[in-house]
């Protein structure tokens, strides 16, 4: 009986939520604005109104400049996920249910007031039984059901985007495919064990690498709804940047900026695993002395900064819910692009971009390379320090869109993360060039990954083959001249837009054939109608021919008008 009562109640809640979503979408005209890439402020307001699921989707969209315009990327990056904290009694119940133990047996001095609260959960500071301070992140109650329900509703609504007029989004991407990617990412984020694994992996790769530290995760205190990590004190870079806003750049700021760039390059090119959301709120600056409290009353070991000659401050990465992963092949392709950007070689940049993009429509490579050369030209005479990497990346993505190229999602996420990091670095030191800082890394990457012996052997083989081919040039030229003299020379022509031209010719031929058939149908029908007895089945067959011909003419005219309408909208 209870199940019977629960089912109608759940259906009622779903119906109410569907009505709420549709109402907000209509009020802010979300689908039309997204389709035309207009009014990003209205879309951001709608997402904030609709709650956690839509806030997360908006934040994910802000990391995809290959999908939305720069204005949307900028606006959706402002999405606020600070929400009202849950009561301590609710949090206590969740913890005790997850671990099947009383809170007092798990932790000491559990602070009832959270130190942070976001759309998916909130963080409390407490201590383990051994006295170590930890941060416990607990999911909000019911968040899994809320997100799952919203995703089910969205899976039906997302189909409507394809039917919107003047739709710029679906020209290069398939909404169902993008939604599937976001759905997978959100479902992973609902399992806090994934964040715990990300944290542990990032800890192994980056903890105590230079001035960087990462909180240690404690798996025995983690569940699908809870993540427990070492508590790290410090001041967020967001607050630090505000504090130094009008002050002169000093050695400390330069050091931090350079360290951030070098570490991020390491994450991408060496680890293949990078922090995808390095905004100032997710990085702490800890200027206190090293904490050796976990060693108990034993003699404190020598401070790290004396043995490694590091400064008396550390940078601490936080929040590992959004991470990026790239495989070795993609790393190699990215390295080729970075090397090409450093050398300002348009052809190499273009080839590198083709390797990291997916062709989603007709591609004219000659047109693409010409447009890229024209775009990259102004950068030839400017120093590396004058290049705005975020603006340059946005323009390259726009150029790819225009040529029916879709950027690899991992690369789009990387570019967004790189742009966020560049914003921090420029506030720390406006004169720094991220490409100049990255150049030594590029050299090290080449030395480490290029087999110079094989390269040398390949060049020797090329030279040997060239030495064999040179004597043949004279005889080949003579044979060509003889063919010209005999009138037997064949010339192959590579026609640009060949597929489009053939499609046009095919359409013209089809129209001519349709016209001939219609003419024959009309003439034949006229001959049948002209019979002396108008009421015979032969005369009726002629009338039927007229009706069929008229219907075909209407269909052809409608199709022609629709094609003109579509071409006009594409030009706009």
XYZ file of C-alpha atoms in Angstrom:
572
model
C 0.000 0.000 0.000
C 2.861 2.379 0.838
C 4.441 1.838 -2.574
C 1.106 2.591 -4.270
C 0.878 5.915 -2.416
C 4.507 6.812 -3.089
C 4.284 6.365 -6.876
C 1.509 8.983 -7.433
C 3.297 11.373 -5.076
C 6.533 11.016 -7.061
C 4.690 11.504 -10.353
C 3.092 14.625 -8.912
C 6.483 16.005 -7.898
C 7.889 15.273 -11.354
C 4.934 17.010 -13.026
C 5.375 20.052 -10.805
C 9.111 20.164 -11.578
C 8.467 19.852 -15.330
C 6.048 22.775 -15.123
C 8.574 24.815 -13.135
C 11.396 24.128 -15.632
C 9.228 24.921 -18.659
C 7.933 28.096 -16.986
C 11.444 29.419 -16.268
C 12.721 28.392 -19.714
C 9.853 30.277 -21.354
C 10.194 33.316 -19.093
C 13.874 33.759 -19.981
C 13.527 32.333 -23.522
C 16.431 29.990 -22.745
C 16.222 27.681 -25.769
C 15.962 30.497 -28.291
C 18.732 32.509 -26.593
C 21.023 29.484 -26.499
C 20.255 28.665 -30.114
C 21.026 32.216 -31.294
C 23.817 32.718 -28.694
C 22.150 35.907 -27.415
C 21.269 37.339 -23.973
C 23.677 35.240 -21.854
C 22.632 37.183 -18.713
C 19.063 35.904 -19.055
C 20.273 32.308 -19.425
C 22.532 32.633 -16.375
C 19.632 33.995 -14.298
C 17.420 31.127 -15.457
C 20.035 28.529 -14.483
C 20.450 30.083 -11.025
C 16.660 30.106 -10.586
C 16.359 26.410 -11.510
C 18.901 25.235 -8.944
C 21.871 22.839 -8.595
C 21.485 20.731 -11.762
C 21.244 23.736 -14.039
C 23.978 25.630 -12.196
C 26.329 22.690 -12.760
C 25.349 22.414 -16.429
C 25.933 26.149 -16.823
C 29.352 25.847 -15.212
C 30.180 22.966 -17.568
C 29.049 25.048 -20.552
C 31.406 27.814 -19.414
C 34.271 25.347 -19.905
C 33.249 24.620 -23.507
C 34.195 27.563 -25.765
C 33.798 25.120 -28.665
C 30.038 25.104 -27.968
C 29.087 28.583 -26.729
C 30.288 32.071 -27.606
C 32.906 33.998 -25.564
C 30.105 36.141 -24.100
C 28.396 32.984 -22.806
C 31.674 31.584 -21.462
C 32.270 34.816 -19.539
C 28.712 35.088 -18.210
C 28.238 31.452 -17.212
C 31.576 31.556 -15.358
C 29.820 33.914 -12.905
C 27.273 31.294 -11.874
C 27.089 31.301 -8.109
C 26.702 27.950 -6.393
C 26.630 29.253 -2.815
C 23.454 27.898 -1.231
C 21.906 27.895 2.205
C 23.604 25.383 4.489
C 21.696 22.404 5.855
C 20.995 22.155 9.568
C 23.587 20.298 11.617
C 21.011 17.681 12.644
C 20.489 16.789 8.967
C 24.256 16.560 8.346
C 24.748 14.407 11.426
C 22.038 12.002 10.265
C 23.650 11.647 6.818
C 27.089 10.924 8.311
C 25.770 8.379 10.786
C 23.687 6.669 8.082
C 26.622 6.467 5.664
C 29.058 5.031 8.237
C 26.482 3.243 10.394
C 28.189 4.710 13.469
C 27.499 7.596 15.857
C 29.200 10.853 14.866
C 31.069 10.992 18.181
C 32.757 7.653 17.468
C 34.075 8.930 14.123
C 35.187 12.494 14.840
C 36.076 14.838 17.696
C 35.104 18.517 17.916
C 32.860 18.420 14.827
C 32.090 22.080 14.062
C 28.334 22.479 13.433
C 28.807 25.601 11.281
C 30.129 24.790 7.788
C 33.200 26.595 6.455
C 31.747 26.463 2.917
C 28.475 25.527 1.210
C 28.028 24.925 -2.525
C 25.270 23.577 -4.760
C 26.224 19.913 -4.273
C 27.342 19.877 -0.654
C 28.884 21.653 2.316
C 32.191 21.385 4.190
C 32.726 21.091 7.943
C 35.952 21.180 9.916
C 36.587 18.492 12.538
C 39.260 16.178 13.948
C 39.951 12.491 13.600
C 40.366 10.435 16.746
C 44.187 10.745 16.384
C 43.871 14.539 16.612
C 44.495 15.340 12.928
C 42.362 18.198 11.612
C 40.268 17.248 8.572
C 37.665 18.775 6.273
C 34.509 16.710 5.692
C 32.453 17.426 2.559
C 28.873 16.128 2.774
C 26.343 16.087 -0.064
C 23.084 17.931 0.492
C 20.193 15.556 1.291
C 18.126 14.608 -1.747
C 20.612 16.095 -4.230
C 20.974 12.746 -6.051
C 17.213 12.432 -6.603
C 16.961 16.091 -7.647
C 19.737 15.861 -10.239
C 18.532 12.501 -11.593
C 14.982 13.832 -11.999
C 16.169 17.025 -13.704
C 18.405 15.088 -16.081
C 15.494 12.843 -17.080
C 13.377 15.924 -17.838
C 16.200 17.634 -19.733
C 16.800 14.573 -21.896
C 13.326 15.194 -23.378
C 13.624 18.975 -23.630
C 17.056 18.984 -25.305
C 15.530 17.567 -28.491
C 13.705 20.872 -29.052
C 16.982 22.740 -29.704
C 17.335 21.128 -33.135
C 14.043 22.704 -34.249
C 14.963 26.272 -33.323
C 15.399 28.769 -36.187
C 18.694 30.659 -36.470
C 20.352 28.008 -34.316
C 24.105 28.573 -34.113
C 24.745 25.838 -31.545
C 23.620 22.859 -33.628
C 25.611 23.971 -36.677
C 28.801 22.459 -35.221
C 27.669 20.219 -32.345
C 24.960 17.668 -31.725
C 22.928 18.694 -28.619
C 22.137 15.077 -27.678
C 25.836 14.193 -27.731
C 26.800 17.216 -25.611
C 23.981 16.534 -23.140
C 25.149 12.922 -22.840
C 28.657 14.179 -21.951
C 27.286 16.560 -19.300
C 24.971 13.865 -17.926
C 27.901 11.462 -17.504
C 30.002 14.160 -15.790
C 27.178 15.080 -13.402
C 26.466 11.469 -12.508
C 30.157 10.985 -11.705
C 30.114 14.093 -9.507
C 27.168 12.659 -7.574
C 29.463 9.819 -6.468
C 31.851 11.466 -4.022
C 34.182 8.474 -4.280
C 35.173 9.742 -7.735
C 36.263 13.064 -6.230
C 38.188 11.159 -3.558
C 40.000 9.163 -6.265
C 40.798 12.369 -8.170
C 42.161 13.912 -4.986
C 44.355 10.887 -4.225
C 45.711 10.760 -7.795
C 46.478 14.492 -7.844
C 48.134 14.146 -4.409
C 50.508 11.452 -5.711
C 51.483 13.598 -8.698
C 51.778 17.086 -7.179
C 52.093 17.037 -3.395
C 55.349 18.714 -2.278
C 56.398 19.319 -5.888
C 58.113 22.659 -5.416
C 55.900 24.973 -3.407
C 52.723 22.975 -4.121
C 50.799 20.961 -1.587
C 47.644 18.844 -1.899
C 45.378 17.746 0.975
C 45.659 14.051 1.735
C 42.436 12.101 1.302
C 41.363 9.484 3.850
C 39.502 6.694 1.941
C 38.302 4.981 5.125
C 36.292 8.153 5.873
C 34.866 8.482 2.349
C 31.579 7.164 0.950
C 29.360 7.874 -2.062
C 28.133 11.015 -0.254
C 31.118 12.028 1.879
C 34.744 13.000 1.221
C 37.197 13.493 4.078
C 40.543 15.185 3.461
C 43.332 16.744 5.443
C 42.440 20.293 6.519
C 44.756 22.883 4.967
C 44.928 26.382 6.399
C 45.669 29.395 4.262
C 44.344 32.441 2.479
C 42.571 31.967 -0.852
C 44.354 33.479 -3.838
C 41.125 35.376 -4.518
C 41.537 37.294 -1.266
C 45.299 37.631 -1.728
C 44.870 39.127 -5.216
C 42.461 41.732 -3.854
C 44.953 42.606 -1.112
C 47.833 43.230 -3.560
C 45.703 44.841 -6.267
C 47.311 48.286 -6.154
C 50.760 47.257 -4.941
C 54.001 46.995 -6.899
C 55.009 43.625 -8.309
C 57.678 41.993 -6.145
C 59.802 38.840 -6.335
C 57.253 36.822 -4.384
C 54.446 37.522 -6.878
C 56.722 36.710 -9.824
C 57.776 33.439 -8.199
C 54.176 32.366 -7.542
C 53.123 33.246 -11.114
C 56.019 31.316 -12.664
C 55.427 28.337 -10.360
C 51.733 28.184 -11.318
C 52.538 28.103 -15.045
C 55.312 25.518 -14.737
C 53.215 23.244 -12.522
C 50.230 23.445 -14.867
C 52.438 22.582 -17.849
C 53.677 19.581 -15.859
C 50.099 18.509 -15.100
C 49.200 18.596 -18.800
C 52.290 17.328 -20.627
C 53.859 15.004 -18.063
C 50.933 13.774 -15.955
C 48.087 13.927 -18.499
C 45.872 14.794 -15.509
C 45.136 18.437 -14.722
C 43.014 20.544 -12.406
C 40.249 21.803 -14.693
C 38.959 24.543 -12.375
C 42.006 26.480 -11.098
C 40.148 29.664 -10.180
C 41.546 31.784 -7.300
C 39.054 30.355 -4.798
C 40.407 26.836 -5.336
C 44.039 27.701 -4.529
C 45.247 28.640 -1.053
C 48.369 30.585 -0.135
C 49.792 29.245 3.135
C 52.441 31.536 4.585
C 52.818 29.774 7.935
C 55.656 27.460 8.969
C 55.446 23.772 8.066
C 53.099 21.786 10.338
C 54.581 18.571 11.730
C 51.817 17.904 14.285
C 51.041 14.444 12.881
C 54.476 13.285 14.107
C 53.308 13.721 17.721
C 55.850 14.781 20.348
C 58.817 13.497 18.419
C 61.575 15.923 17.522
C 60.520 18.076 14.580
C 62.457 17.315 11.390
C 64.400 19.966 9.528
C 62.118 22.458 7.750
C 61.739 21.691 4.038
C 62.515 25.230 2.948
C 66.055 24.964 4.352
C 66.936 21.725 2.621
C 65.239 22.496 -0.710
C 65.782 26.271 -0.621
C 62.092 26.970 -1.103
C 60.344 30.156 0.094
C 58.381 30.212 3.344
C 54.971 29.818 1.700
C 53.054 27.109 -0.114
C 50.291 26.941 -2.717
C 47.527 24.442 -1.916
C 45.118 23.081 -4.541
C 41.528 22.387 -3.420
C 38.323 20.896 -4.919
C 38.933 17.974 -7.249
C 35.416 17.518 -8.583
C 36.325 18.766 -12.074
C 39.514 17.257 -13.492
C 40.802 16.865 -17.042
C 42.443 13.775 -18.526
C 44.316 13.561 -21.817
C 46.004 10.534 -23.359
C 49.544 10.333 -24.777
C 48.427 10.822 -28.388
C 46.546 13.994 -27.514
C 49.493 15.199 -25.414
C 51.766 14.756 -28.443
C 49.314 16.645 -30.674
C 49.065 19.446 -28.111
C 52.847 19.612 -27.846
C 53.033 19.973 -31.632
C 50.608 22.922 -31.465
C 52.560 24.583 -28.625
C 55.834 24.149 -30.536
C 54.191 25.536 -33.686
C 52.828 28.553 -31.753
C 56.289 29.205 -30.353
C 57.785 28.986 -33.854
C 54.775 30.841 -35.372
C 54.442 28.309 -38.172
C 50.876 28.593 -39.548
C 51.000 25.308 -41.496
C 52.172 23.358 -38.444
C 49.549 25.057 -36.258
C 46.864 24.165 -38.800
C 47.944 20.535 -39.021
C 48.098 20.339 -35.237
C 44.568 21.741 -34.964
C 43.271 19.187 -37.469
C 44.757 16.441 -35.272
C 42.859 17.624 -32.170
C 39.560 18.427 -33.909
C 36.669 16.368 -35.209
C 35.365 17.119 -38.707
C 31.576 17.583 -38.412
C 30.777 18.898 -41.896
C 32.293 19.808 -45.273
C 35.922 20.889 -44.805
C 37.913 22.872 -47.336
C 41.486 22.496 -46.063
C 42.865 25.136 -48.430
C 40.334 27.676 -47.183
C 41.052 26.723 -43.561
C 44.824 27.069 -43.944
C 44.443 30.395 -45.763
C 42.173 31.776 -43.023
C 44.572 30.529 -40.322
C 47.580 32.134 -42.059
C 45.708 35.434 -42.272
C 44.726 35.191 -38.607
C 48.189 34.245 -37.355
C 49.966 36.893 -39.466
C 49.651 39.819 -36.985
C 51.281 37.678 -34.281
C 54.482 37.266 -36.321
C 55.736 40.770 -35.540
C 54.676 40.793 -31.885
C 56.677 39.377 -29.008
C 55.438 36.366 -27.118
C 54.674 38.596 -24.158
C 52.191 40.616 -26.237
C 50.058 37.561 -27.125
C 46.738 37.301 -25.271
C 46.452 33.507 -25.056
C 42.800 33.449 -23.991
C 41.747 35.775 -26.844
C 43.921 33.849 -29.277
C 42.365 30.542 -28.199
C 38.846 31.964 -28.536
C 39.593 33.166 -32.073
C 41.072 29.793 -33.049
C 37.966 27.986 -31.761
C 35.772 30.412 -33.738
C 37.862 29.733 -36.852
C 37.440 25.983 -36.339
C 33.668 26.394 -35.985
C 33.495 28.316 -39.271
C 35.252 25.417 -40.991
C 33.082 22.665 -39.452
C 35.737 21.543 -36.967
C 34.741 20.613 -33.422
C 37.459 20.863 -30.784
C 38.171 17.780 -28.685
C 36.216 18.281 -25.394
C 39.354 17.572 -23.341
C 41.195 20.331 -25.224
C 38.285 22.753 -24.729
C 38.371 22.027 -20.989
C 42.123 22.531 -21.014
C 41.841 25.882 -22.809
C 39.256 27.081 -20.280
C 41.485 26.018 -17.377
C 44.481 27.663 -19.052
C 42.462 30.866 -19.483
C 41.487 30.857 -15.784
C 45.119 30.340 -14.804
C 46.253 33.104 -17.145
C 43.839 35.466 -15.355
C 45.545 34.687 -12.013
C 49.037 34.970 -13.464
C 48.390 38.366 -15.067
C 47.064 39.730 -11.765
C 50.196 38.515 -10.009
C 52.570 39.838 -12.670
C 51.073 41.782 -15.639
C 54.420 41.690 -17.457
C 54.786 37.924 -17.468
C 54.413 35.946 -20.701
C 53.002 32.471 -20.216
C 54.547 31.409 -23.543
C 57.962 32.675 -22.436
C 57.631 30.743 -19.181
C 56.469 27.659 -21.091
C 59.253 27.828 -23.713
C 61.927 26.083 -21.540
C 59.376 23.366 -20.808
C 58.776 22.953 -24.547
C 62.523 22.526 -25.102
C 62.696 19.941 -22.301
C 59.704 18.111 -23.772
C 61.377 17.928 -27.196
C 64.649 16.672 -25.731
C 62.830 14.111 -23.591
C 60.412 12.766 -26.220
C 62.229 13.088 -29.537
C 64.597 10.283 -30.509
C 67.330 12.339 -32.155
C 69.144 9.242 -33.394
C 66.058 8.091 -35.304
C 65.489 11.611 -36.611
C 69.088 11.795 -37.835
C 68.807 8.386 -39.507
C 65.554 9.445 -41.205
C 67.214 12.605 -42.553
C 70.133 10.528 -43.854
C 67.713 8.172 -45.619
C 65.891 11.165 -47.148
C 69.205 12.579 -48.405
C 70.193 9.196 -49.848
C 66.848 8.845 -51.648
C 67.185 12.394 -53.004
C 70.662 11.606 -54.351
C 69.176 8.627 -56.245
C 66.251 10.640 -57.619
C 68.261 13.659 -58.869
C 69.720 11.936 -61.970
C 66.205 10.842 -62.986
C 64.907 14.420 -63.218
C 66.440 14.984 -66.687
C 64.941 11.846 -68.218
C 61.532 12.548 -66.591
C 61.547 16.100 -67.997
C 62.436 14.790 -71.469
C 59.582 12.225 -71.327
C 57.137 14.958 -70.309
C 58.203 17.195 -73.234
C 57.754 14.302 -75.665
C 54.194 13.700 -74.375
C 53.418 17.402 -74.862
C 54.784 17.286 -78.429
C 52.585 14.253 -79.219
C 49.507 15.827 -77.607
C 49.176 12.952 -75.159
C 49.830 14.804 -71.883
C 47.053 14.417 -69.295
C 46.494 17.089 -66.650
C 44.640 16.361 -63.404
C 42.792 19.284 -61.815
C 41.959 19.387 -58.119
C 38.769 21.438 -57.973
C 38.059 23.323 -54.735
C 34.603 22.636 -53.261
C 34.330 19.639 -55.601
C 31.681 17.945 -53.472
C 29.563 21.094 -53.302
C 29.853 21.592 -57.087
C 28.861 17.977 -57.767
C 25.906 18.324 -55.386
C 24.763 21.444 -57.237
C 25.086 19.707 -60.624
C 23.174 16.689 -59.314
C 20.395 18.957 -58.002
C 20.175 20.728 -61.374
C 19.977 17.414 -63.251
C 17.286 16.184 -60.861
C 15.262 19.342 -61.485
C 15.594 18.940 -65.272
C 14.489 15.288 -65.042
C 11.567 16.257 -62.784
C 10.585 18.958 -65.274
C 10.606 16.511 -68.173
C 8.507 14.021 -66.219
C 6.019 16.760 -65.270
C 5.816 17.932 -68.883
C 5.164 14.389 -70.076
C 2.573 13.897 -67.337
C 0.731 17.113 -68.200
C 0.792 16.428 -71.980
C -0.364 12.839 -71.487
C -3.136 13.918 -69.103
C -4.295 16.558 -71.594
C -4.568 13.947 -74.349
C -6.618 11.663 -72.087
C -8.959 14.458 -70.964
C -9.688 15.396 -74.594
C -11.580 12.131 -75.160
C -15.132 12.587 -76.568
C -16.709 10.842 -73.616
C -15.650 12.850 -70.553
C -17.095 10.332 -68.124
C -14.947 7.357 -69.087
C -12.267 6.021 -66.740
C -9.607 7.152 -69.280
C -10.681 10.796 -68.911
C -10.718 10.458 -65.124
C -7.188 9.082 -65.296
C -6.157 12.270 -67.135
C -7.720 14.449 -64.417
C -5.867 12.412 -61.792
C -2.653 13.126 -63.726
C -3.358 16.866 -63.455
C -3.827 16.556 -59.681
C -0.568 14.592 -59.266
C 1.322 17.144 -61.422
C -0.075 20.050 -59.376
C 0.943 18.334 -56.120
C 4.489 17.745 -57.402
C 4.792 21.395 -58.507
C 3.697 22.587 -55.033
C 6.233 20.284 -53.356
C 9.077 21.479 -55.632
C 8.211 25.162 -54.997
C 8.019 24.601 -51.219
C 11.357 22.763 -51.236
C 13.004 25.545 -53.263
C 11.673 28.262 -50.935
C 12.846 26.326 -47.851
C 16.369 25.935 -49.284
C 16.563 29.675 -50.004
C 15.330 30.461 -46.500
C 17.940 28.134 -44.946
C 20.810 29.597 -47.042
C 19.784 33.139 -46.090
C 19.825 32.283 -42.376
C 23.248 30.616 -42.678
C 24.648 33.767 -44.307
C 23.332 35.841 -41.416
